[in-house]
Amino acid sequence: MDWTDAINKAIEYVEKNITDDISVDDVARQINISPFYFQKGFSLLCGYTLTEYIRSRRLALAAQELAAGDIKVIDAAMKYGYDSPDSFTKAFMRFHGITPSSAQKNRVFMKTFAPLKIKLSLEGGYIMDYRITKKDSFTVMGVSKKFSYEGANDAIPRFWKEHYEKGNGRYVCGMYGVNIDAEMGGSEFEYLIADVYNPVNDVPEGFVTMTVPAFTWAVFPCRGAMPDSIQDVNRKIFSEWLPALREYEFAAGYCIEMYDDPAKYPKGTGDENYYSEIWIPVKKK
């Protein structure tokens, strides 16, 4: 299935079941894509997570019903997945800036949030550098933390900042950022700030080792100041490379970021020539 078509089918499923208890696993199962890559691709293409999309759609629909006088606040809360009128009111106010009871009155402004429709814009051929390479298994050492997919884009940079603020850079410089969801089916994933492990050295307290299995990897070079360069390539992987991909498919729930030594560049990771890579495990279809 084309990646863009898969996202559109996922959105259609969500819209048809918007008042049901929908999970990422449910949606990914409908389009036969692992939750790991579905969530990553959805957030990169759409700018927010699937959970955020569902929440915004529900709050927009609830406001329409309240404004039309078709439903009570307590019934709207239950219909759109909230445990209590209080939790519904708090979410409603964050989204619309007014209370649900105010929405029942005339002449108040509320936000709309229309259903998504993903389209692949064809603007001629594009060039995207990548290479397919086989790598043996290798072991890394680093600090590990689990993250929810929702909010990970903000939480992971904080994790890196905390790593260096604690002085852990003297043990692990951060050659790799390793994303792992081995089952490719959970709501969380593990992330490691890591270097290649040298078995001669002791593992400091609070650090872990992990072996990355042997895979065939699609390797994408990123050139430019961080984090814009790596984020831009990530978007292109899901919006340009994957829709055109015919020979390969995802092989496992891993994604690795490789970072060059910032000391080699006059402006470090902010240098216009800074180099990094994204590795995605693939297999022949």
Coordinates of C-alpha atoms in Angstrom, one line a residue, residues 138-144 159-160 163-164 171-180 191-197 207-210 212 256-259:
F138 CA 27.2 -4.0 17.2
T139 CA 27.0 -3.1 20.9
V140 CA 26.5 0.3 22.3
M141 CA 26.7 1.8 25.8
G142 CA 24.6 4.7 26.9
V143 CA 21.7 6.1 29.0
S144 CA 18.2 4.7 28.3
F159 CA 16.8 14.2 27.5
W160 CA 19.9 15.1 25.6
H163 CA 22.5 14.1 29.7
Y164 CA 25.1 16.8 29.2
Y171 CA 31.2 8.8 29.6
V172 CA 29.1 8.9 26.4
C173 CA 29.6 11.7 23.9
G174 CA 26.4 10.8 22.0
M175 CA 27.5 9.3 18.7
Y176 CA 24.1 7.6 18.4
G177 CA 20.5 8.2 19.2
V178 CA 18.9 4.8 19.1
N179 CA 15.0 4.4 18.9
I180 CA 13.8 0.9 19.8
Y191 CA 15.6 5.7 23.4
L192 CA 19.3 5.6 24.0
I193 CA 22.0 8.3 23.9
A194 CA 24.9 6.0 23.1
D195 CA 28.4 5.4 21.9
V196 CA 30.0 2.2 20.6
Y197 CA 30.8 0.0 23.6
F207 CA 24.4 3.3 32.1
V208 CA 23.4 0.2 30.0
T209 CA 24.7 -1.8 27.1
M210 CA 22.6 -3.0 24.2
V212 CA 21.9 -3.7 17.8
I256 CA 19.2 5.1 14.5
E257 CA 20.5 8.6 14.3
M258 CA 24.3 8.9 13.8
Y259 CA 26.0 12.1 14.8

